[in-house]
Amino acid sequence: MNLAMFFAILGAAIAVIVSGMGSSKGVGIASEAAGAVLSDDPSKFGKLLVLQLLPGTQGLYGLIISVMVMLNIGILGGEPVTEISMGLSYLAACLPIAIGGYFSACSQGRVCAVGVNLTAKRPEESSKAIVSASLIELYALLAFIVSFLLVINVR
């Protein structure tokens, strides 16, 4: 494997690992809060499930970017990368979703935990908790879109 491929593969790995770390942390935070509520009232499971799942999307965005890179660099298709500048370009293209995904998932997990507490006390307000958590999703989507546009334009 040449150095260019190494950098491109490193970018793909960073995209999925770092955003996945954020998602697992965020889902864990929300799930801990939900577990406490569900131990008292299991009927709230449906309302709390969305709040537990929301921080997991960032890991999926990182996976999509990682697969796109692999499709372009000869691992899952495309031509192998031979120029170091291209490998570094793929690495740089993966950073927005890696970093943005990590921080937005962690923040979203905390907001979801607060939403779980709101839903525990006032189940009719669960939609407000979901909307609040979804506001953070916007920044994960922005990071995903930037990484997506960068990956498809590496030449």
mmCIF file of C-alpha atoms in Angstrom:
data_model
loop_
_atom_site.group_PDB
_atom_site.id
_atom_site.type_symbol
_atom_site.label_atom_id
_atom_site.label_comp_id
_atom_site.label_asym_id
_atom_site.label_seq_id
_atom_site.Cartn_x
_atom_site.Cartn_y
_atom_site.Cartn_z
ATOM 1 C CA MET A 1 0.000 0.000 0.000
ATOM 2 C CA ASN A 2 1.295 3.423 -0.896
ATOM 3 C CA LEU A 3 1.237 6.511 1.309
ATOM 4 C CA ALA A 4 -1.636 8.088 -0.620
ATOM 5 C CA MET A 5 -3.841 5.054 0.043
ATOM 6 C CA PHE A 6 -2.802 5.097 3.687
ATOM 7 C CA PHE A 7 -3.994 8.698 4.131
ATOM 8 C CA ALA A 8 -7.287 8.003 2.330
ATOM 9 C CA ILE A 9 -7.927 4.889 4.434
ATOM 10 C CA LEU A 10 -6.973 6.813 7.571
ATOM 11 C CA GLY A 11 -9.581 9.434 6.681
ATOM 12 C CA ALA A 12 -12.252 6.769 6.162
ATOM 13 C CA ALA A 13 -11.350 5.169 9.494
ATOM 14 C CA ILE A 14 -11.379 8.488 11.351
ATOM 15 C CA ALA A 15 -14.800 9.382 9.902
ATOM 16 C CA VAL A 16 -16.432 6.226 11.181
ATOM 17 C CA ILE A 17 -14.486 5.823 14.435
ATOM 18 C CA VAL A 18 -14.749 9.361 15.789
ATOM 19 C CA SER A 19 -18.387 9.936 14.803
ATOM 20 C CA GLY A 20 -19.181 6.461 16.142
ATOM 21 C CA MET A 21 -17.504 7.306 19.441
ATOM 22 C CA GLY A 22 -19.685 10.392 19.739
ATOM 23 C CA SER A 23 -22.810 8.429 18.874
ATOM 24 C CA SER A 24 -22.082 5.682 21.358
ATOM 25 C CA LYS A 25 -21.430 8.265 24.066
ATOM 26 C CA GLY A 26 -24.591 10.229 23.213
ATOM 27 C CA VAL A 27 -26.800 7.150 22.988
ATOM 28 C CA GLY A 28 -25.323 5.941 26.274
ATOM 29 C CA ILE A 29 -26.126 9.201 28.049
ATOM 30 C CA ALA A 30 -29.714 9.196 26.765
ATOM 31 C CA SER A 31 -30.171 5.483 27.462
ATOM 32 C CA GLU A 32 -28.973 5.788 31.048
ATOM 33 C CA ALA A 33 -31.590 8.451 31.666
ATOM 34 C CA ALA A 34 -34.250 6.395 29.868
ATOM 35 C CA GLY A 35 -33.370 3.280 31.858
ATOM 36 C CA ALA A 36 -34.084 5.085 35.102
ATOM 37 C CA VAL A 37 -37.461 6.264 33.828
ATOM 38 C CA LEU A 38 -38.408 2.889 32.350
ATOM 39 C CA SER A 39 -37.674 1.110 35.612
ATOM 40 C CA ASP A 40 -40.567 3.097 37.111
ATOM 41 C CA ASP A 41 -42.860 3.243 34.063
ATOM 42 C CA PRO A 42 -42.201 0.789 31.179
ATOM 43 C CA SER A 43 -45.173 2.190 29.232
ATOM 44 C CA LYS A 44 -43.044 5.211 28.231
ATOM 45 C CA PHE A 45 -40.678 3.058 26.161
ATOM 46 C CA GLY A 46 -42.065 4.201 22.799
ATOM 47 C CA LYS A 47 -41.763 7.881 23.648
ATOM 48 C CA LEU A 48 -38.232 7.480 24.981
ATOM 49 C CA LEU A 49 -36.916 5.312 22.164
ATOM 50 C CA VAL A 50 -36.679 8.220 19.709
ATOM 51 C CA LEU A 51 -34.694 10.235 22.229
ATOM 52 C CA GLN A 52 -32.332 7.304 22.720
ATOM 53 C CA LEU A 53 -31.831 6.811 18.977
ATOM 54 C CA LEU A 54 -31.266 10.414 17.889
ATOM 55 C CA PRO A 55 -27.581 10.656 18.924
ATOM 56 C CA GLY A 56 -26.874 7.510 16.895
ATOM 57 C CA THR A 57 -27.336 9.193 13.537
ATOM 58 C CA GLN A 58 -23.905 10.822 13.571
ATOM 59 C CA GLY A 59 -22.246 7.408 13.555
ATOM 60 C CA LEU A 60 -24.310 6.512 10.490
ATOM 61 C CA TYR A 61 -23.241 9.711 8.739
ATOM 62 C CA GLY A 62 -19.604 8.827 9.430
ATOM 63 C CA LEU A 63 -20.170 5.331 8.053
ATOM 64 C CA ILE A 64 -21.677 6.732 4.848
ATOM 65 C CA ILE A 65 -18.693 9.037 4.310
ATOM 66 C CA SER A 66 -16.297 6.165 5.018
ATOM 67 C CA VAL A 67 -18.020 3.927 2.469
ATOM 68 C CA MET A 68 -17.986 6.748 -0.093
ATOM 69 C CA VAL A 69 -14.231 7.107 0.335
ATOM 70 C CA MET A 70 -13.726 3.349 -0.006
ATOM 71 C CA LEU A 71 -15.856 3.370 -3.163
ATOM 72 C CA ASN A 72 -13.586 6.023 -4.650
ATOM 73 C CA ILE A 73 -10.136 4.714 -3.712
ATOM 74 C CA GLY A 74 -10.139 1.190 -5.062
ATOM 75 C CA ILE A 75 -11.203 -0.736 -1.963
ATOM 76 C CA LEU A 76 -14.867 -1.127 -2.906
ATOM 77 C CA GLY A 77 -14.534 0.273 -6.412
ATOM 78 C CA GLY A 78 -12.909 3.119 -8.270
ATOM 79 C CA GLU A 79 -9.231 3.569 -8.980
ATOM 80 C CA PRO A 80 -6.527 3.261 -6.342
ATOM 81 C CA VAL A 81 -5.235 6.587 -5.065
ATOM 82 C CA THR A 82 -1.622 7.180 -6.070
ATOM 83 C CA GLU A 83 -1.004 10.856 -5.387
ATOM 84 C CA ILE A 84 -0.329 11.887 -1.793
ATOM 85 C CA SER A 85 -2.315 15.092 -2.335
ATOM 86 C CA MET A 86 -5.403 13.015 -3.153
ATOM 87 C CA GLY A 87 -4.931 10.833 -0.093
ATOM 88 C CA LEU A 88 -4.575 13.909 2.097
ATOM 89 C CA SER A 89 -7.639 15.418 0.414
ATOM 90 C CA TYR A 90 -9.708 12.383 1.378
ATOM 91 C CA LEU A 91 -8.345 12.586 4.915
ATOM 92 C CA ALA A 92 -9.291 16.268 5.138
ATOM 93 C CA ALA A 93 -12.727 15.579 3.626
ATOM 94 C CA CYS A 94 -13.482 13.120 6.428
ATOM 95 C CA LEU A 95 -12.662 15.515 9.239
ATOM 96 C CA PRO A 96 -15.904 17.575 9.254
ATOM 97 C CA ILE A 97 -18.138 14.582 9.959
ATOM 98 C CA ALA A 98 -15.615 13.059 12.351
ATOM 99 C CA ILE A 99 -15.261 16.172 14.500
ATOM 100 C CA GLY A 100 -18.717 17.648 13.970
ATOM 101 C CA GLY A 101 -20.319 14.249 14.415
ATOM 102 C CA TYR A 102 -18.490 13.585 17.665
ATOM 103 C CA PHE A 103 -19.367 16.855 19.338
ATOM 104 C CA SER A 104 -22.948 17.032 18.073
ATOM 105 C CA ALA A 105 -23.666 13.442 19.185
ATOM 106 C CA CYS A 106 -22.305 14.094 22.669
ATOM 107 C CA SER A 107 -24.313 17.317 22.962
ATOM 108 C CA GLN A 108 -27.398 15.661 21.545
ATOM 109 C CA GLY A 109 -27.102 12.869 24.093
ATOM 110 C CA ARG A 110 -27.168 15.393 26.925
ATOM 111 C CA VAL A 111 -30.177 17.198 25.445
ATOM 112 C CA CYS A 112 -31.928 13.855 24.950
ATOM 113 C CA ALA A 113 -31.303 12.982 28.601
ATOM 114 C CA VAL A 114 -33.008 16.220 29.620
ATOM 115 C CA GLY A 115 -35.812 15.347 27.199
ATOM 116 C CA VAL A 116 -36.162 11.954 28.848
ATOM 117 C CA ASN A 117 -36.604 13.689 32.208
ATOM 118 C CA LEU A 118 -39.193 16.038 30.700
ATOM 119 C CA THR A 119 -41.072 13.089 29.200
ATOM 120 C CA ALA A 120 -40.968 11.259 32.523
ATOM 121 C CA LYS A 121 -42.711 14.140 34.269
ATOM 122 C CA ARG A 122 -44.928 15.314 31.403
ATOM 123 C CA PRO A 123 -45.379 12.606 28.727
ATOM 124 C CA GLU A 124 -47.548 14.890 26.600
ATOM 125 C CA GLU A 125 -44.490 17.136 26.086
ATOM 126 C CA SER A 126 -42.294 14.445 24.507
ATOM 127 C CA SER A 127 -42.574 16.062 21.070
ATOM 128 C CA LYS A 128 -40.967 19.227 22.466
ATOM 129 C CA ALA A 129 -38.083 17.152 23.770
ATOM 130 C CA ILE A 130 -37.622 15.555 20.336
ATOM 131 C CA VAL A 131 -37.686 18.946 18.598
ATOM 132 C CA SER A 132 -35.069 20.300 21.009
ATOM 133 C CA ALA A 133 -32.790 17.338 20.346
ATOM 134 C CA SER A 134 -33.375 17.642 16.595
ATOM 135 C CA LEU A 135 -31.990 21.188 16.595
ATOM 136 C CA ILE A 136 -28.543 19.746 17.290
ATOM 137 C CA GLU A 137 -29.013 17.293 14.411
ATOM 138 C CA LEU A 138 -28.793 20.266 12.046
ATOM 139 C CA TYR A 139 -25.108 20.682 12.861
ATOM 140 C CA ALA A 140 -24.422 16.995 12.328
ATOM 141 C CA LEU A 141 -26.135 17.286 8.945
ATOM 142 C CA LEU A 142 -24.055 20.337 8.045
ATOM 143 C CA ALA A 143 -20.860 18.439 8.867
ATOM 144 C CA PHE A 144 -22.116 15.466 6.839
ATOM 145 C CA ILE A 145 -22.962 17.648 3.832
ATOM 146 C CA VAL A 146 -19.539 19.313 3.898
ATOM 147 C CA SER A 147 -17.762 15.950 4.073
ATOM 148 C CA PHE A 148 -20.031 14.581 1.345
ATOM 149 C CA LEU A 149 -19.331 17.500 -1.000
ATOM 150 C CA LEU A 150 -15.591 17.331 -0.324
ATOM 151 C CA VAL A 151 -15.404 13.561 -0.937
ATOM 152 C CA ILE A 152 -17.275 13.702 -4.239
ATOM 153 C CA ASN A 153 -15.012 16.507 -5.456
ATOM 154 C CA VAL A 154 -11.590 14.993 -4.694
ATOM 155 C CA ARG A 155 -9.722 14.727 -7.981
#
